[in-house]
């Protein structure tokens, strides 16, 4: 089934709470994504509630909220939901009160465990009842060694997320998933992962925000968007982080977003829908036609636009074609350009 990429109303009016990923969506490294403070201010003014949802377990909510405020983004600690909180809730539901949990991570996990009545520790003693691992740039061999000892003794192992990388101004850097892989390799065990895309993360967010019609916003297909689809939430994919526009064209149904845009300014606008008739697929002034050699993109030249309608119609057409043939590997030789101007538009969108 194709997810419709269209809304007649701005998204900040259509949805009551925006569940925003942080890294790659709100900020990259120490800096806000350009235009984000203004966009979120306008969304709040329109009545949308904002929640900041991150797989990064390193910092507690108060520290994250303070950082956001320094960037010009109004935020309170209660609006920040972390994967450390989701992991702590999971552990509290499976362990007795006061249980000792070995932490392979940093402050965010210590605070989240304490909030749930568990006791965070740093050494793999005999009375440790579980291991929890979350991203921390301070993680070193000694932390991993303590984790390996406890996991090797059969203790339950929970990881806050499996993201292989975190975005930075210098490019992707090793994330929690890369550090989890070290312990997986050392112990031969698999952790329970409670962060996105696991439903536990969005369950935690909805419980804390009271959202009735939430919109998940993220820059990753395999965490943010997959997690939204897993719990039946609408989603907005933004291209300010790790995902590139061409990445959305040939993806399975569980990774497909409801909407997409360049950045969080997409919250403030309606989104042109894609329609289908006997000639092919249409979105605004862009058209895609099925031919014997694949899908053909053209533009009627009647008006200038920002190019996102072209990506919307290409995405939906490719999804329909992939579903019909029960095949997702159709990236090679499928999309063609009707003329040099179409090729130029694809290049400008980063799709070529």
XYZ file of C-alpha atoms in Angstrom:
352
model
C 0.000 0.000 0.000
C 1.285 3.474 -0.860
C 1.323 6.082 1.883
C -0.228 9.347 0.610
C 2.226 12.223 0.705
C -0.314 15.019 0.912
C -2.065 17.379 3.342
C -4.406 20.251 2.564
C -3.512 21.908 5.886
C -0.151 22.888 7.369
C 1.193 20.050 9.484
C 1.390 22.239 12.604
C -2.394 22.596 12.396
C -3.209 19.018 11.414
C -1.265 17.314 14.262
C -1.334 18.097 17.988
C 2.224 17.100 18.965
C 5.424 17.006 16.933
C 7.771 14.294 18.225
C 11.096 15.672 17.047
C 14.310 13.738 16.796
C 17.238 15.933 17.811
C 20.493 14.940 16.084
C 20.198 15.863 12.425
C 16.747 17.442 12.817
C 16.982 20.187 15.445
C 20.741 20.458 15.664
C 23.935 19.016 14.212
C 26.761 18.921 16.702
C 26.705 22.111 18.802
C 24.701 24.194 16.311
C 21.010 24.461 15.454
C 19.976 23.513 11.944
C 19.493 26.875 10.172
C 15.922 28.173 10.481
C 14.826 25.640 13.097
C 14.348 28.053 16.045
C 12.090 30.264 13.932
C 10.140 27.327 12.492
C 9.471 25.807 15.917
C 8.439 29.187 17.291
C 5.853 29.527 14.524
C 4.620 25.955 15.047
C 4.120 26.602 18.771
C 2.273 29.820 17.944
C -0.076 27.802 15.714
C -0.915 25.611 18.729
C 1.332 22.610 18.086
C 2.922 21.011 21.137
C 6.604 20.170 20.750
C 8.408 17.163 22.209
C 12.085 16.451 21.690
C 12.684 12.725 21.276
C 16.199 11.373 21.042
C 17.905 8.002 20.847
C 20.949 9.676 22.396
C 21.085 8.539 26.034
C 24.148 10.539 27.043
C 22.528 13.649 28.511
C 19.597 13.965 30.940
C 16.527 15.972 29.829
C 17.418 19.104 31.822
C 20.808 19.338 30.123
C 19.255 18.820 26.683
C 16.613 21.479 27.391
C 19.303 23.920 28.506
C 21.290 23.292 25.330
C 18.192 23.854 23.189
C 17.439 27.107 25.003
C 20.999 28.288 24.333
C 20.357 27.641 20.637
C 17.288 29.890 20.731
C 14.792 27.009 20.929
C 12.360 27.289 23.826
C 12.391 23.970 25.697
C 11.622 22.596 29.137
C 13.046 19.395 30.564
C 9.581 17.785 30.621
C 9.469 18.184 26.824
C 12.617 16.079 26.342
C 12.192 12.311 26.082
C 15.300 10.183 25.784
C 16.039 6.566 24.973
C 17.513 6.321 28.470
C 14.018 6.911 29.880
C 12.503 4.242 27.634
C 15.197 1.749 28.655
C 14.731 2.570 32.336
C 10.970 2.045 32.111
C 11.510 -1.305 30.390
C 13.958 -2.425 33.082
C 11.694 -1.233 35.907
C 8.884 -3.345 34.457
C 11.110 -6.458 34.443
C 13.195 -6.054 37.621
C 12.334 -5.677 41.301
C 12.483 -2.219 42.863
C 15.991 -1.302 43.971
C 17.682 -3.702 41.556
C 21.269 -2.865 40.628
C 21.849 -2.179 36.940
C 25.321 -1.946 35.396
C 25.593 1.166 33.234
C 27.699 1.215 30.079
C 27.121 4.885 29.409
C 26.906 8.152 31.251
C 24.777 10.641 33.208
C 21.539 10.306 31.257
C 21.248 6.613 32.120
C 22.104 7.136 35.782
C 19.359 9.728 36.146
C 16.747 7.721 34.223
C 17.376 4.560 36.257
C 17.183 6.463 39.538
C 13.887 8.017 38.445
C 12.469 4.489 38.085
C 13.690 3.274 41.484
C 16.652 1.283 40.163
C 20.264 1.566 41.336
C 22.873 2.362 38.667
C 26.353 0.923 39.237
C 29.641 0.914 37.333
C 31.109 -2.478 38.275
C 30.003 -5.983 37.289
C 29.465 -7.331 40.819
C 27.575 -10.535 41.587
C 24.432 -8.661 42.665
C 24.037 -6.771 39.382
C 20.719 -7.848 37.840
C 20.986 -6.316 34.352
C 23.160 -4.288 31.990
C 22.047 -1.148 30.169
C 24.097 0.443 27.403
C 23.619 3.902 25.908
C 25.605 6.291 23.759
C 28.369 8.233 25.475
C 31.439 9.826 23.909
C 33.186 8.895 27.186
C 32.675 5.147 26.728
C 36.044 3.428 27.013
C 37.530 -0.063 27.173
C 36.973 -0.318 30.918
C 33.222 0.325 30.573
C 32.976 -2.213 27.772
C 34.969 -4.730 29.821
C 32.567 -4.448 32.784
C 29.661 -4.880 30.410
C 31.257 -7.935 28.825
C 31.739 -9.562 32.233
C 28.126 -9.060 33.315
C 26.670 -10.035 29.938
C 28.953 -13.060 29.842
C 27.492 -14.157 33.186
C 24.027 -14.181 31.630
C 22.678 -10.867 32.915
C 19.878 -9.318 30.804
C 21.275 -6.695 28.427
C 19.308 -3.655 27.265
C 20.609 -1.153 24.710
C 18.990 2.254 24.375
C 19.354 2.190 20.584
C 21.213 0.588 17.721
C 22.094 3.693 15.679
C 25.446 2.910 14.045
C 26.370 6.595 13.733
C 25.641 10.048 15.105
C 25.748 13.108 12.823
C 28.399 15.773 13.284
C 29.671 18.785 11.345
C 32.595 16.548 10.287
C 30.325 13.766 9.043
C 28.929 10.599 10.675
C 30.706 9.419 13.835
C 30.382 6.089 15.716
C 27.077 5.841 17.557
C 25.709 3.502 20.210
C 25.098 0.733 17.681
C 28.813 0.610 16.904
C 29.645 0.250 20.603
C 26.888 -2.330 21.056
C 28.500 -4.267 18.196
C 31.726 -4.495 20.204
C 29.943 -6.205 23.112
C 27.893 -8.351 20.749
C 31.108 -9.567 19.151
C 32.808 -10.082 22.514
C 29.946 -11.988 24.179
C 27.949 -13.613 21.381
C 24.787 -12.182 22.978
C 22.062 -9.936 21.558
C 20.599 -7.021 23.527
C 16.989 -5.926 23.839
C 16.886 -2.542 22.084
C 14.276 -0.124 23.447
C 15.025 3.014 21.420
C 13.666 3.863 17.996
C 12.461 1.988 15.991
C 11.238 -0.179 18.881
C 7.673 0.805 19.898
C 8.875 1.251 23.502
C 10.402 4.605 22.581
C 7.274 6.113 21.079
C 5.182 4.539 23.817
C 7.329 6.431 26.339
C 6.884 9.635 24.377
C 3.104 9.349 24.062
C 2.758 8.520 27.760
C 4.767 11.596 28.713
C 3.140 14.033 26.244
C -0.461 12.795 26.162
C -0.417 13.077 22.359
C -3.624 12.046 20.583
C -2.588 12.771 16.970
C 1.223 12.896 16.940
C 3.577 13.491 14.049
C 6.998 11.854 14.261
C 9.769 13.952 12.687
C 13.188 12.511 11.961
C 16.115 12.282 9.585
C 16.592 8.492 9.661
C 14.514 5.949 7.780
C 15.545 2.962 9.893
C 14.845 4.530 13.294
C 12.525 7.537 13.133
C 10.343 6.516 10.201
C 10.364 2.788 10.888
C 9.492 3.522 14.508
C 6.589 5.775 13.508
C 5.195 3.144 11.154
C 5.546 0.471 13.853
C 3.123 2.354 16.106
C 0.863 3.730 13.357
C 1.971 7.382 13.585
C 2.260 9.777 10.672
C 5.819 10.859 9.958
C 7.814 13.668 8.397
C 11.258 12.863 7.004
C 13.641 15.820 6.811
C 16.875 15.925 4.837
C 18.917 18.038 7.248
C 20.591 14.918 8.709
C 21.792 11.587 7.348
C 19.142 10.677 4.744
C 19.468 12.002 1.211
C 16.510 12.564 -1.166
C 17.468 9.700 -3.483
C 17.362 7.310 -0.520
C 13.538 7.391 -0.385
C 12.912 6.133 -3.904
C 13.388 2.394 -3.461
C 12.521 1.454 0.106
C 10.159 -1.138 1.596
C 6.824 -0.120 3.071
C 7.970 -0.088 6.704
C 10.500 2.681 5.926
C 8.227 5.004 3.942
C 7.411 8.423 5.429
C 4.053 10.135 5.201
C 5.631 13.491 4.298
C 9.066 14.901 3.647
C 10.802 18.239 3.335
C 14.198 19.866 3.492
C 13.990 20.715 7.192
C 11.561 21.556 10.023
C 10.087 24.446 8.032
C 8.026 21.679 6.371
C 5.853 21.700 9.523
C 4.520 25.100 8.530
C 3.190 24.183 5.097
C 0.612 22.025 3.387
C 1.952 19.218 1.218
C 0.732 18.593 -2.312
C -0.655 15.089 -2.699
C 0.153 12.596 -5.430
C -2.684 11.475 -7.703
C -2.933 8.634 -10.192
C -4.781 8.421 -13.506
C -4.430 6.522 -16.777
C -1.439 8.672 -17.783
C 0.625 8.009 -14.664
C 1.258 9.866 -11.408
C 0.960 13.615 -10.824
C 2.041 16.051 -8.125
C 1.704 19.760 -8.771
C 3.360 20.432 -12.122
C 5.390 17.215 -12.136
C 4.443 13.945 -13.798
C 5.791 10.409 -13.863
C 4.886 7.972 -16.616
C 5.511 4.234 -16.712
C 7.358 3.067 -19.821
C 8.766 -0.262 -20.962
C 12.180 0.756 -19.645
C 11.036 2.211 -16.323
C 9.647 5.437 -14.877
C 9.935 8.706 -16.790
C 9.845 12.109 -15.025
C 8.658 15.272 -16.761
C 7.636 18.816 -15.866
C 4.995 20.870 -17.645
C 7.008 24.071 -17.307
C 3.997 26.089 -16.169
C 5.450 27.328 -12.885
C 8.545 27.339 -10.765
C 8.570 25.301 -7.567
C 11.037 24.129 -4.956
C 11.414 20.696 -6.535
C 9.915 18.702 -3.676
C 6.817 17.832 -5.705
C 9.135 16.058 -8.149
C 10.538 13.935 -5.358
C 7.052 13.189 -3.989
C 5.738 11.912 -7.299
C 8.899 9.929 -8.036
C 8.767 8.326 -4.615
C 5.128 7.282 -4.820
C 5.483 5.987 -8.377
C 8.537 3.937 -7.476
C 6.820 2.566 -4.356
C 3.780 1.488 -6.360
C 5.990 -0.127 -8.988
C 8.054 -1.935 -6.353
C 4.945 -3.180 -4.545
C 3.367 -4.388 -7.763
C 6.388 -6.450 -8.697
C 7.130 -7.470 -5.086
C 10.628 -6.168 -5.512
C 12.484 -3.295 -3.816
C 15.762 -3.579 -5.783
C 14.783 -1.493 -8.785
C 17.161 1.427 -8.363
C 19.300 0.603 -11.392
C 17.972 1.763 -14.743
C 14.452 2.549 -13.586
C 14.275 6.310 -13.496
C 14.957 8.242 -16.663
C 14.725 11.901 -17.555
C 12.388 13.047 -20.335
C 14.785 15.774 -21.426
C 17.833 17.706 -20.304
C 15.765 20.032 -18.111
C 14.380 17.044 -16.168
C 17.914 15.712 -15.723
C 18.953 19.093 -14.388
C 16.054 19.106 -11.905
C 16.985 15.640 -10.649
C 20.583 16.742 -10.204
C 19.445 19.849 -8.327
C 17.370 17.663 -5.993
C 20.301 15.349 -5.353
C 18.492 12.416 -6.975
C 20.873 11.684 -9.826
